[in-house]
Short mmCIF file of C-alpha atoms in Angstrom, two decimals:
data_model
loop_
_atom_site.label_atom_id
_atom_site.label_comp_id
_atom_site.label_asym_id
_atom_site.label_seq_id
_atom_site.Cartn_x
_atom_site.Cartn_y
_atom_site.Cartn_z
CA MET A 1 102.01 91.01 91.00
CA THR A 2 104.69 89.16 88.99
CA ALA A 3 107.36 90.74 91.21
CA LEU A 4 105.61 89.35 94.31
CA PRO A 5 104.42 85.85 93.36
CA ARG A 6 103.29 85.07 96.91
CA PHE A 7 100.57 87.71 96.47
CA ASP A 8 99.50 86.54 93.00
CA ILE A 9 95.80 85.57 92.87
CA ALA A 10 95.25 86.01 89.13
CA GLY A 11 92.79 83.55 87.62
CA ARG A 12 91.18 82.51 90.89
CA VAL A 13 87.40 82.38 91.20
CA ALA A 14 86.15 84.65 94.00
CA LEU A 15 82.59 85.05 95.29
CA VAL A 16 81.80 88.24 97.23
CA THR A 17 78.41 88.32 98.93
CA GLY A 18 76.57 91.63 99.25
CA SER A 19 78.73 93.14 96.53
CA SER A 20 76.35 95.43 94.67
CA GLN A 21 77.42 98.48 96.72
CA GLY A 22 79.59 99.78 99.55
CA ILE A 23 82.41 97.74 101.01
CA GLY A 24 81.43 94.60 99.08
CA LEU A 25 81.64 96.43 95.75
CA ALA A 26 85.06 97.87 96.66
CA LEU A 27 86.36 94.44 97.69
CA ALA A 28 85.05 92.91 94.46
CA GLN A 29 86.79 95.66 92.50
CA GLY A 30 90.06 95.01 94.29
CA LEU A 31 89.90 91.30 93.54
CA ALA A 32 89.09 92.00 89.89
CA GLU A 33 92.04 94.38 89.66
CA ALA A 34 94.21 91.59 91.10
CA GLY A 35 93.12 89.31 88.25
CA CYS A 36 90.43 87.20 89.90
CA ARG A 37 87.30 86.09 88.13
CA VAL A 38 84.81 87.74 90.46
CA VAL A 39 81.24 86.62 91.14
CA LEU A 40 79.03 89.42 92.44
CA ASN A 41 76.19 88.36 94.72
CA GLY A 42 73.04 89.95 96.09
CA ARG A 43 69.29 89.44 95.82
CA ASP A 44 68.54 92.11 93.21
CA GLU A 45 69.71 90.91 89.79
CA ALA A 46 69.20 94.32 88.14
CA LYS A 47 71.30 96.04 90.81
CA LEU A 48 73.98 93.38 90.45
CA GLN A 49 74.12 93.90 86.69
CA ARG A 50 74.60 97.65 87.19
CA ALA A 51 77.41 96.92 89.65
CA ARG A 52 78.96 94.48 87.21
CA ASP A 53 78.85 97.02 84.39
CA THR A 54 80.43 99.65 86.64
CA LEU A 55 83.27 97.37 87.70
CA ALA A 56 83.85 96.07 84.18
CA GLU A 57 84.26 99.65 82.99
CA ARG A 58 86.62 100.51 85.87
CA THR A 59 88.77 97.39 85.77
CA GLY A 60 88.27 95.58 82.49
CA GLY A 61 88.12 92.50 84.69
CA ASP A 62 86.24 89.24 84.42
CA LEU A 63 83.02 89.70 86.38
CA VAL A 64 79.80 87.70 86.53
CA THR A 65 76.70 87.85 88.71
CA CYS A 66 74.89 85.20 90.74
CA ALA A 67 71.77 86.38 92.57
CA PHE A 68 70.60 84.39 95.57
CA ASP A 69 69.44 84.99 99.15
CA VAL A 70 72.36 84.22 101.48
CA THR A 71 69.96 83.65 104.40
CA ASP A 72 68.16 80.80 102.61
CA ALA A 73 70.00 77.46 102.81
CA ALA A 74 68.44 76.01 99.66
CA GLN A 75 69.22 79.11 97.61
CA VAL A 76 72.79 79.13 98.95
CA ALA A 77 73.31 75.50 97.90
CA ASP A 78 71.92 76.22 94.43
CA GLY A 79 74.02 79.40 94.16
CA ILE A 80 77.32 77.71 95.00
CA ALA A 81 76.47 74.87 92.59
CA THR A 82 75.78 77.44 89.87
CA VAL A 83 79.13 79.16 90.47
CA GLU A 84 80.95 75.83 90.34
CA ARG A 85 79.17 74.80 87.14
CA ASP A 86 79.12 78.07 85.21
CA VAL A 87 82.20 79.97 86.46
CA GLY A 88 84.65 77.42 87.82
CA PRO A 89 85.90 75.85 91.05
CA LEU A 90 85.47 78.33 93.88
CA ASP A 91 88.82 79.41 95.34
CA ILE A 92 87.85 82.45 97.44
CA LEU A 93 84.75 83.37 99.43
CA VAL A 94 84.24 86.78 101.00
CA ASN A 95 81.28 86.77 103.41
CA ASN A 96 80.43 90.46 103.28
CA THR A 97 76.62 90.65 103.47
CA GLY A 98 75.53 92.77 106.42
CA ALA A 99 72.90 95.10 107.80
CA GLN A 100 72.60 97.61 110.63
CA HIS A 101 69.72 98.87 112.79
CA ARG A 102 70.18 101.42 115.55
CA ALA A 103 67.84 101.66 118.53
CA PRO A 104 68.07 101.60 122.34
CA LEU A 105 68.14 98.06 123.67
CA VAL A 106 64.82 98.41 125.54
CA ASP A 107 63.11 99.59 122.33
CA PHE A 108 64.78 97.18 119.91
CA PRO A 109 62.10 95.31 117.88
CA ASP A 110 62.16 91.52 117.85
CA ALA A 111 61.93 91.45 114.06
CA ASP A 112 65.05 93.58 113.65
CA TRP A 113 67.01 91.42 116.10
CA TYR A 114 66.25 88.31 114.05
CA ARG A 115 66.86 90.15 110.77
CA LEU A 116 70.35 91.18 111.90
CA LEU A 117 71.13 87.66 113.10
CA GLU A 118 70.10 86.15 109.76
CA THR A 119 71.74 88.79 107.59
CA ASN A 120 75.00 89.26 109.46
CA LEU A 121 75.72 85.87 111.00
CA THR A 122 73.52 83.07 109.66
CA SER A 123 74.40 84.05 106.10
CA ALA A 124 78.13 83.61 106.77
CA PHE A 125 77.49 80.19 108.32
CA LEU A 126 75.34 79.03 105.39
CA VAL A 127 77.56 80.30 102.59
CA GLY A 128 80.75 79.35 104.42
CA ARG A 129 79.49 75.82 105.02
CA GLU A 130 78.50 75.35 101.38
CA ALA A 131 81.79 76.79 100.13
CA ALA A 132 83.71 74.48 102.45
CA ARG A 133 81.84 71.49 101.07
CA VAL A 134 83.29 72.12 97.60
CA MET A 135 86.68 73.42 98.72
CA SER A 136 87.52 70.62 101.17
CA PRO A 137 87.82 67.78 98.63
CA ARG A 138 90.22 69.94 96.60
CA GLY A 139 92.42 70.61 99.63
CA HIS A 140 92.56 74.38 99.37
CA GLY A 141 90.45 77.53 99.68
CA LYS A 142 90.27 80.95 101.27
CA ILE A 143 87.32 82.26 103.27
CA VAL A 144 87.27 85.82 104.63
CA ASN A 145 84.45 86.88 106.94
CA ILE A 146 83.85 90.62 107.19
CA CYS A 147 83.86 91.40 110.89
CA SER A 148 84.01 94.88 112.46
CA VAL A 149 85.58 96.89 115.25
CA GLN A 150 82.22 96.05 116.86
CA SER A 151 83.49 92.48 117.06
CA GLU A 152 85.46 93.88 120.03
CA VAL A 153 83.81 97.08 121.27
CA VAL A 154 80.37 98.66 121.16
CA ARG A 155 78.53 101.97 121.35
CA PRO A 156 75.02 102.60 122.71
CA GLY A 157 72.21 101.68 120.36
CA ILE A 158 73.90 98.87 118.42
CA ALA A 159 74.04 95.97 120.89
CA PRO A 160 72.41 93.45 118.47
CA TYR A 161 74.74 94.46 115.62
CA ALA A 162 77.77 94.08 117.89
CA ALA A 163 76.47 90.69 119.03
CA THR A 164 76.33 89.50 115.41
CA LYS A 165 79.82 90.80 114.69
CA GLY A 166 81.19 89.26 117.87
CA GLY A 167 79.57 86.03 116.71
CA MET A 168 81.26 86.46 113.33
CA LYS A 169 84.64 86.64 115.04
CA MET A 170 84.03 83.37 116.87
CA LEU A 171 82.49 81.73 113.79
CA THR A 172 85.72 82.60 111.97
CA LYS A 173 87.81 80.92 114.65
CA GLY A 174 85.51 77.90 114.75
CA MET A 175 85.59 77.54 110.97
CA CYS A 176 89.38 77.64 111.17
CA ALA A 177 89.38 74.81 113.70
CA ASP A 178 87.17 72.64 111.50
CA LEU A 179 88.53 73.52 108.05
CA ALA A 180 92.28 74.08 108.46
CA PRO A 181 92.99 70.32 108.29
CA SER A 182 91.43 70.42 104.79
CA GLY A 183 93.80 73.15 103.60
CA ILE A 184 91.30 75.99 103.93
CA GLN A 185 92.29 79.26 105.57
CA VAL A 186 89.48 81.18 107.29
CA ASN A 187 90.18 84.69 108.54
CA GLY A 188 88.28 87.85 109.35
CA LEU A 189 88.67 91.39 108.05
CA GLY A 190 87.51 93.99 110.57
CA PRO A 191 86.77 97.47 109.22
CA GLY A 192 86.64 100.47 111.50
CA TYR A 193 84.46 103.45 110.57
CA PHE A 194 84.29 103.69 106.77
CA GLU A 195 82.62 106.09 104.38
CA THR A 196 80.00 104.19 102.37
CA GLU A 197 76.47 104.74 101.11
CA LEU A 198 75.20 103.19 104.35
CA THR A 199 77.18 105.55 106.62
CA ALA A 200 76.57 108.75 104.65
CA ALA A 201 74.25 110.20 107.29
CA LEU A 202 76.82 109.55 110.03
CA VAL A 203 79.60 111.11 107.98
CA ALA A 204 77.41 114.17 107.46
CA ASP A 205 76.68 114.43 111.20
CA GLU A 206 79.51 116.72 112.30
CA THR A 207 79.23 115.73 115.96
CA PHE A 208 79.48 112.02 115.22
CA SER A 209 82.04 112.51 112.46
CA GLY A 210 84.16 114.59 114.80
CA TRP A 211 84.00 111.82 117.38
CA VAL A 212 85.21 109.29 114.78
CA ARG A 213 88.11 111.49 113.71
CA GLY A 214 89.08 112.20 117.30
CA ARG A 215 88.80 108.56 118.36
CA THR A 216 90.88 107.30 115.41
CA PRO A 217 94.66 107.88 115.59
CA ALA A 218 94.74 108.26 111.79
CA GLY A 219 92.36 111.21 112.23
CA ARG A 220 89.91 110.30 109.49
CA TRP A 221 87.19 107.94 108.30
CA GLY A 222 88.34 104.94 106.30
CA LYS A 223 88.03 104.87 102.53
CA VAL A 224 86.80 101.58 101.09
CA ASP A 225 90.01 101.24 99.07
CA ASP A 226 91.87 101.01 102.41
CA LEU A 227 90.51 97.47 102.81
CA VAL A 228 91.68 96.03 99.50
CA GLY A 229 95.33 95.38 100.36
CA ALA A 230 94.42 93.51 103.52
CA LEU A 231 91.93 91.34 101.62
CA VAL A 232 94.40 90.53 98.84
CA PHE A 233 96.92 89.47 101.48
CA LEU A 234 94.45 87.19 103.28
CA VAL A 235 93.35 85.40 100.09
CA SER A 236 96.85 85.06 98.62
CA PRO A 237 99.48 82.33 99.08
CA ALA A 238 101.31 84.81 101.33
CA ALA A 239 98.70 84.01 104.01
CA ASP A 240 98.73 80.21 103.67
CA PHE A 241 99.77 79.84 107.34
CA VAL A 242 97.50 82.63 108.60
CA ASN A 243 94.32 81.10 109.97
CA GLY A 244 91.61 82.07 112.44
CA GLN A 245 92.82 85.66 112.71
CA ILE A 246 90.92 88.95 112.55
CA LEU A 247 92.83 91.69 110.72
CA TYR A 248 91.45 95.05 111.86
CA VAL A 249 91.72 97.92 109.40
CA ASP A 250 90.60 100.76 111.63
CA GLY A 251 93.18 103.54 111.52
CA GLY A 252 94.35 102.45 114.99
CA MET A 253 91.01 102.87 116.77
CA LEU A 254 91.20 99.62 118.75
CA SER A 255 94.76 100.37 119.88
CA VAL A 256 93.99 103.42 122.00
CA LEU A 257 91.72 104.47 124.85
#
């Protein structure tokens, strides 16, 4: 990092929501390896502590936990205040919390529609708004919203999920419009199909897995480590004039028919 000072983020305080497993855990690890003081977030404190212990052993980095419900405005306000008081001024926010539910549109339950909206989209609005309130007076900050290839395209059975991720894309652009004058860069990171705990059944389904490999020019599923370099770029000084963009890390999937 010393050879590339524009990418140096050592010492910055970074909050990653939904970071006890999967993509969030990998992104938190990448930020810790880059020298950030990383705040892990989720609702289950015991699970967060296990994630923290795992990452501390892997990286030797500076990691803390802050459990709160990102869909609850009061808890979000208290959580950001706790980070500011106990960890330090928040420099980086990664809005990663997300959920999926697959069902045909005509059978999709109301409760799951609202759950996906709250988990995938409302959470990013609430946490992003609260982060912006503390970042704006300082004149700098980085917010990265985790979007998806489903911010652009969709398959049968996931229309509500795609709607939330399409909304995340436009929330990112809207946040840019409002927050760029305050020195805050807001961008999106859009994963393609990645191997995680949540996609294990799909990876194991040879028909579906074969479709993913055939549809992706790179010919494989993504590994969570594939996302780290893109994130480090977006939250570094190298991206100070990059704002309102969605960086897709999808092995080329969106580039081909």
